[in-house]
């Protein structure tokens, strides 16, 4: 069965896209069929994996087909990456859809309807969300089985985590009862390797033990920021790096959570 995970945080620069790419490749390396869906007009998923900036068909085209009720090939937008993941790219035109959706009936369901056409072919679909709580993010949370929330440990209190968890709860109650919190992932952790128990405890005290926190945190490491210009994951960039090890371990946690 396919598990759809939305990678979300309305704050930018917390490691959503980096996590999408590297967790995706880590899962593919474990033999899983993985689709990365770029739901951010910045289009960094395909760019970060080295695809050219100009792509012919994007998520926006696919969603427009759904909105208009057209017959179409749902796989037309899919790009295949040499590291084993497949990608549905986005570009800045997706921003227009966020606004256009306001006038669409069942506007929060469009992405779910689209992904349902694809999910038989995948074990995991990871949705890279844009930094907002707008209509595309609501669509992602509606379509998802769970939400993975990257957070920088030192800033979690100001990261709008309360607001995000409230939005998740609202969507769970209103639209998508099966929506779970996959976990809070500490990214760009400046402590060596493992996140401090203290940070974890503070989050747990603030939000309750029901909010899961991944054991593995992702350290701040230059290699992870150097992969983007190379157009590869951390695994192709430097398999022995601490970043590769961390994302491989995160993939194990995600795998065993399902
Ligand atoms: N663990 C990390 N260590 C160092 N740099 C990182 C790490 N994770 C992400 N980055 C870098 O930080 C920036 C923001 O990360 P990104 O994944 O694009 O965040 P978001 O998608 O939430 O905006 C990027 O330049 C990325 O390369
Ligand atoms: Mg991003």
Short mmCIF file of C-alpha atoms and ligand atoms in Angstrom, two decimals:
data_model
loop_
_atom_site.label_atom_id
_atom_site.label_comp_id
_atom_site.label_asym_id
_atom_site.label_seq_id
_atom_site.Cartn_x
_atom_site.Cartn_y
_atom_site.Cartn_z
CA UNK A 1 0.00 0.00 0.00
CA UNK A 2 1.15 3.50 -0.77
CA UNK A 3 1.93 5.89 2.07
CA UNK A 4 1.59 9.59 1.26
CA UNK A 5 3.72 11.88 3.43
CA UNK A 6 3.45 15.66 3.27
CA UNK A 7 6.70 17.41 4.24
CA UNK A 8 5.42 20.68 5.63
CA UNK A 9 6.32 23.72 7.66
CA UNK A 10 5.04 27.17 6.76
CA UNK A 11 8.48 28.53 7.52
CA UNK A 12 10.98 28.55 4.64
CA UNK A 13 14.55 27.32 4.89
CA UNK A 14 13.94 24.63 7.50
CA UNK A 15 15.00 21.70 5.30
CA UNK A 16 11.74 20.56 3.72
CA UNK A 17 13.09 20.16 0.19
CA UNK A 18 16.40 18.68 1.35
CA UNK A 19 14.45 16.15 3.41
CA UNK A 20 12.10 15.31 0.57
CA UNK A 21 14.95 14.59 -1.82
CA UNK A 22 17.21 12.71 0.55
CA UNK A 23 14.57 10.77 2.45
CA UNK A 24 13.08 9.88 -0.93
CA UNK A 25 16.36 8.59 -2.31
CA UNK A 26 17.06 6.77 1.00
CA UNK A 27 13.73 4.94 0.70
CA UNK A 28 14.42 4.14 -2.96
CA UNK A 29 17.78 2.67 -1.94
CA UNK A 30 15.84 0.32 0.35
CA UNK A 31 13.96 -0.95 -2.68
CA UNK A 32 10.85 1.21 -2.30
CA UNK A 33 9.12 2.84 -5.24
CA UNK A 34 9.16 6.54 -4.45
CA UNK A 35 7.49 9.54 -6.07
CA UNK A 36 8.44 13.07 -5.05
CA UNK A 37 5.73 15.63 -5.72
CA UNK A 38 6.88 19.22 -5.82
CA UNK A 39 4.02 21.33 -4.51
CA UNK A 40 6.13 24.48 -4.15
CA UNK A 41 6.31 27.05 -6.98
CA UNK A 42 10.02 27.44 -6.21
CA UNK A 43 10.42 24.12 -8.01
CA UNK A 44 13.47 23.09 -6.03
CA UNK A 45 12.88 19.34 -6.03
CA UNK A 46 13.53 18.79 -9.73
CA UNK A 47 16.22 21.48 -9.76
CA UNK A 48 17.93 19.92 -6.76
CA UNK A 49 17.96 16.61 -8.59
CA UNK A 50 19.58 18.16 -11.63
CA UNK A 51 16.64 18.35 -14.02
CA UNK A 52 16.67 21.34 -16.35
CA UNK A 53 14.84 24.44 -15.23
CA UNK A 54 12.45 24.39 -18.18
CA UNK A 55 10.13 21.45 -17.80
CA UNK A 56 7.28 20.89 -20.19
CA UNK A 57 4.62 19.43 -17.93
CA UNK A 58 4.30 20.21 -14.24
CA UNK A 59 2.04 19.51 -11.29
CA UNK A 60 0.00 22.56 -12.24
CA UNK A 61 -0.97 21.06 -15.61
CA UNK A 62 -1.98 17.81 -13.93
CA UNK A 63 -4.15 19.58 -11.36
CA UNK A 64 -5.77 21.74 -14.03
CA UNK A 65 -6.79 18.57 -15.84
CA UNK A 66 -8.44 17.33 -12.65
CA UNK A 67 -10.20 20.67 -12.09
CA UNK A 68 -11.54 20.72 -15.64
CA UNK A 69 -12.53 17.06 -15.53
CA UNK A 70 -10.48 16.23 -18.60
CA UNK A 71 -9.19 12.83 -19.58
CA UNK A 72 -5.43 12.82 -19.37
CA UNK A 73 -2.37 10.70 -18.78
CA UNK A 74 -1.56 11.21 -15.09
CA UNK A 75 2.01 10.04 -15.67
CA UNK A 76 2.79 12.64 -18.27
CA UNK A 77 4.50 14.91 -15.75
CA UNK A 78 6.74 12.24 -14.24
CA UNK A 79 10.52 12.60 -14.49
CA UNK A 80 12.75 9.63 -13.70
CA UNK A 81 15.94 10.22 -11.79
CA UNK A 82 18.98 8.00 -12.02
CA UNK A 83 19.02 7.47 -8.27
CA UNK A 84 15.73 5.61 -8.45
CA UNK A 85 13.16 8.22 -7.46
CA UNK A 86 10.53 9.72 -9.74
CA UNK A 87 9.58 13.38 -9.62
CA UNK A 88 6.59 15.52 -10.51
CA UNK A 89 8.11 18.97 -10.99
CA UNK A 90 6.68 22.39 -10.30
CA UNK A 91 7.53 25.89 -11.37
CA UNK A 92 6.46 29.40 -10.49
CA UNK A 93 3.18 29.05 -12.38
CA UNK A 94 1.95 26.82 -9.56
CA UNK A 95 1.55 29.96 -7.46
CA UNK A 96 -1.31 31.03 -9.72
CA UNK A 97 -3.15 27.81 -9.02
CA UNK A 98 -3.19 28.49 -5.29
CA UNK A 99 -5.33 31.53 -6.03
CA UNK A 100 -7.35 29.94 -8.85
CA UNK A 101 -8.38 27.11 -6.52
CA UNK A 102 -10.38 29.52 -4.40
CA UNK A 103 -13.20 29.37 -6.92
CA UNK A 104 -13.16 25.62 -7.41
CA UNK A 105 -15.67 23.33 -5.82
CA UNK A 106 -14.02 20.75 -3.52
CA UNK A 107 -10.87 22.81 -3.88
CA UNK A 108 -9.05 21.05 -1.07
CA UNK A 109 -9.39 17.66 -2.78
CA UNK A 110 -7.75 18.32 -6.13
CA UNK A 111 -4.29 17.00 -5.28
CA UNK A 112 -5.74 13.93 -3.56
CA UNK A 113 -7.80 13.14 -6.64
CA UNK A 114 -4.70 13.36 -8.77
CA UNK A 115 -2.47 11.27 -6.49
CA UNK A 116 -5.13 8.57 -6.32
CA UNK A 117 -4.50 7.99 -10.02
CA UNK A 118 -0.84 7.25 -9.26
CA UNK A 119 -0.66 5.64 -5.86
CA UNK A 120 -0.95 2.03 -7.03
CA UNK A 121 2.49 2.41 -8.57
CA UNK A 122 4.34 3.62 -5.48
CA UNK A 123 5.23 2.64 -1.94
CA UNK A 124 5.83 6.22 -0.87
CA UNK A 125 4.71 9.58 -2.23
CA UNK A 126 6.47 12.51 -0.57
CA UNK A 127 4.95 15.95 -1.09
CA UNK A 128 7.30 18.91 -0.78
CA UNK A 129 5.07 21.71 0.49
CA UNK A 130 5.51 25.43 -0.05
CA UNK A 131 6.23 27.59 2.98
CA UNK A 132 2.67 28.72 3.70
CA UNK A 133 -0.59 27.42 5.02
CA UNK A 134 -2.35 28.22 1.76
CA UNK A 135 -4.61 26.12 -0.43
CA UNK A 136 -1.84 23.94 -1.90
CA UNK A 137 -0.66 22.98 1.58
CA UNK A 138 -4.23 22.23 2.63
CA UNK A 139 -4.47 20.05 -0.49
CA UNK A 140 -1.28 18.26 0.55
CA UNK A 141 -2.56 17.63 4.08
CA UNK A 142 -5.85 16.42 2.68
CA UNK A 143 -4.07 13.98 0.38
CA UNK A 144 -1.58 12.75 2.98
CA UNK A 145 -1.58 9.86 5.39
CA UNK A 146 0.88 11.73 7.54
CA UNK A 147 2.82 14.93 7.86
CA UNK A 148 6.56 15.15 8.50
CA UNK A 149 7.58 18.48 10.00
CA UNK A 150 11.19 19.62 9.65
CA UNK A 151 12.15 22.08 12.34
CA UNK A 152 15.40 23.70 13.37
CA UNK A 153 15.80 22.70 17.01
CA UNK A 154 17.06 26.02 18.27
CA UNK A 155 14.11 27.85 16.72
CA UNK A 156 11.27 25.41 17.17
CA UNK A 157 9.42 27.71 19.52
CA UNK A 158 9.27 30.46 16.90
CA UNK A 159 8.83 28.17 13.94
CA UNK A 160 5.06 28.48 14.00
CA UNK A 161 4.82 24.89 15.13
CA UNK A 162 1.74 25.64 17.22
CA UNK A 163 -0.02 27.15 14.23
CA UNK A 164 0.97 24.26 11.97
CA UNK A 165 -0.14 21.60 14.46
CA UNK A 166 -3.43 23.45 14.83
CA UNK A 167 -3.93 23.44 11.06
CA UNK A 168 -3.13 19.72 10.94
CA UNK A 169 -5.64 19.06 13.69
CA UNK A 170 -8.27 21.13 11.88
CA UNK A 171 -7.79 19.26 8.62
CA UNK A 172 -7.84 15.94 10.44
CA UNK A 173 -11.14 16.81 12.09
CA UNK A 174 -12.79 18.32 9.06
CA UNK A 175 -11.56 16.40 6.07
CA UNK A 176 -9.02 13.70 6.65
CA UNK A 177 -9.50 11.64 9.83
CA UNK A 178 -6.60 9.33 9.00
CA UNK A 179 -4.05 12.16 8.95
CA UNK A 180 -1.26 11.45 11.41
CA UNK A 181 1.85 13.28 12.46
CA UNK A 182 4.68 11.23 11.01
CA UNK A 183 7.02 13.13 13.25
CA UNK A 184 8.91 16.29 13.97
CA UNK A 185 12.35 16.13 12.42
CA UNK A 186 15.09 18.30 13.85
CA UNK A 187 17.14 19.53 10.89
CA UNK A 188 20.32 21.57 10.74
CA UNK A 189 21.09 20.42 14.23
CA UNK A 190 24.30 22.09 15.27
CA UNK A 191 24.95 19.62 18.01
CA UNK A 192 27.07 16.72 17.04
CA UNK A 193 24.99 13.99 15.47
CA UNK A 194 22.21 13.28 17.91
CA UNK A 195 19.74 15.95 18.95
CA UNK A 196 19.90 16.91 22.55
CA UNK A 197 17.46 15.26 24.86
CA UNK A 198 16.73 18.69 26.29
CA UNK A 199 15.31 20.08 23.02
CA UNK A 200 13.22 17.03 22.59
CA UNK A 201 11.91 17.24 26.11
CA UNK A 202 11.01 20.90 25.64
CA UNK A 203 8.98 20.15 22.51
CA UNK A 204 7.32 17.24 24.24
CA UNK A 205 6.44 19.46 27.20
CA UNK A 206 5.02 22.12 24.90
CA UNK A 207 3.04 19.87 22.57
CA UNK A 208 2.49 16.63 24.46
CA UNK A 209 3.89 13.17 23.98
CA UNK A 210 1.32 12.47 21.26
CA UNK A 211 3.49 14.50 18.87
CA UNK A 212 6.18 12.09 17.78
CA UNK A 213 9.75 13.28 17.37
CA UNK A 214 12.16 11.31 15.24
CA UNK A 215 15.04 9.74 17.12
CA UNK A 216 17.39 10.73 14.33
CA UNK A 217 18.03 14.40 13.81
CA UNK A 218 19.78 15.77 10.72
CA UNK A 219 23.00 17.61 11.58
CA UNK A 220 23.97 20.88 9.99
CA UNK A 221 26.58 19.80 7.49
CA UNK A 222 28.01 21.57 4.50
CA UNK A 223 27.76 18.51 2.29
CA UNK A 224 23.97 18.66 2.42
CA UNK A 225 23.94 22.19 1.06
CA UNK A 226 26.49 21.32 -1.63
CA UNK A 227 24.36 18.61 -3.23
CA UNK A 228 21.89 21.03 -4.88
CA UNK A 229 24.29 22.57 -7.42
CA UNK A 230 25.45 19.04 -8.24
CA UNK A 231 21.89 17.87 -8.91
CA UNK A 232 22.20 14.73 -6.82
CA UNK A 233 21.21 13.43 -3.41
CA UNK A 234 23.64 13.22 -0.52
CA UNK A 235 24.01 9.51 -1.31
CA UNK A 236 25.47 10.18 -4.75
CA UNK A 237 27.43 13.16 -3.47
CA UNK A 238 29.13 11.41 -0.56
CA UNK A 239 27.77 8.10 0.60
CA UNK A 240 30.07 8.07 3.63
CA UNK A 241 28.98 11.49 4.89
CA UNK A 242 27.16 12.07 8.11
CA UNK A 243 24.27 13.55 6.11
CA UNK A 244 23.86 10.33 4.12
CA UNK A 245 24.01 8.27 7.29
CA UNK A 246 21.40 10.45 8.98
CA UNK A 247 18.91 10.31 6.10
CA UNK A 248 19.43 6.54 5.79
CA UNK A 249 18.57 6.16 9.45
CA UNK A 250 15.58 8.46 9.11
CA UNK A 251 14.34 6.23 6.27
CA UNK A 252 14.53 3.23 8.59
CA UNK A 253 12.42 5.07 11.16
CA UNK A 254 9.84 6.01 8.54
CA UNK A 255 9.80 2.45 7.25
CA UNK A 256 9.17 0.98 10.65
CA UNK A 257 6.51 3.50 11.50
CA UNK A 258 4.16 2.47 8.72
N1 LIG B 1 21.22 19.64 7.34
C1 LIG B 1 21.63 20.68 6.63
N2 LIG B 1 22.86 21.19 6.79
C2 LIG B 1 23.26 22.27 6.08
N3 LIG B 1 22.52 22.90 5.16
C3 LIG B 1 21.27 22.43 4.94
C4 LIG B 1 20.77 21.30 5.65
N4 LIG B 1 19.50 21.06 5.22
C5 LIG B 1 19.25 22.01 4.30
N5 LIG B 1 20.29 22.83 4.12
C6 LIG B 1 20.38 24.00 3.23
O1 LIG B 1 19.55 25.01 3.78
C7 LIG B 1 18.81 25.69 2.77
C8 LIG B 1 17.33 25.52 3.01
O2 LIG B 1 16.97 24.16 2.93
P1 LIG B 1 15.69 23.68 2.14
O3 LIG B 1 15.67 22.19 2.21
O4 LIG B 1 15.64 24.30 0.80
O5 LIG B 1 14.54 24.27 3.07
P2 LIG B 1 12.99 24.54 2.75
O6 LIG B 1 12.59 23.59 1.66
O7 LIG B 1 12.29 24.26 4.05
O8 LIG B 1 12.86 25.97 2.34
C9 LIG B 1 19.28 25.09 1.46
O9 LIG B 1 20.27 25.90 0.92
C10 LIG B 1 19.83 23.73 1.84
O10 LIG B 1 20.82 23.31 0.96
MG1 LIG B 2 11.70 24.04 -0.17
#
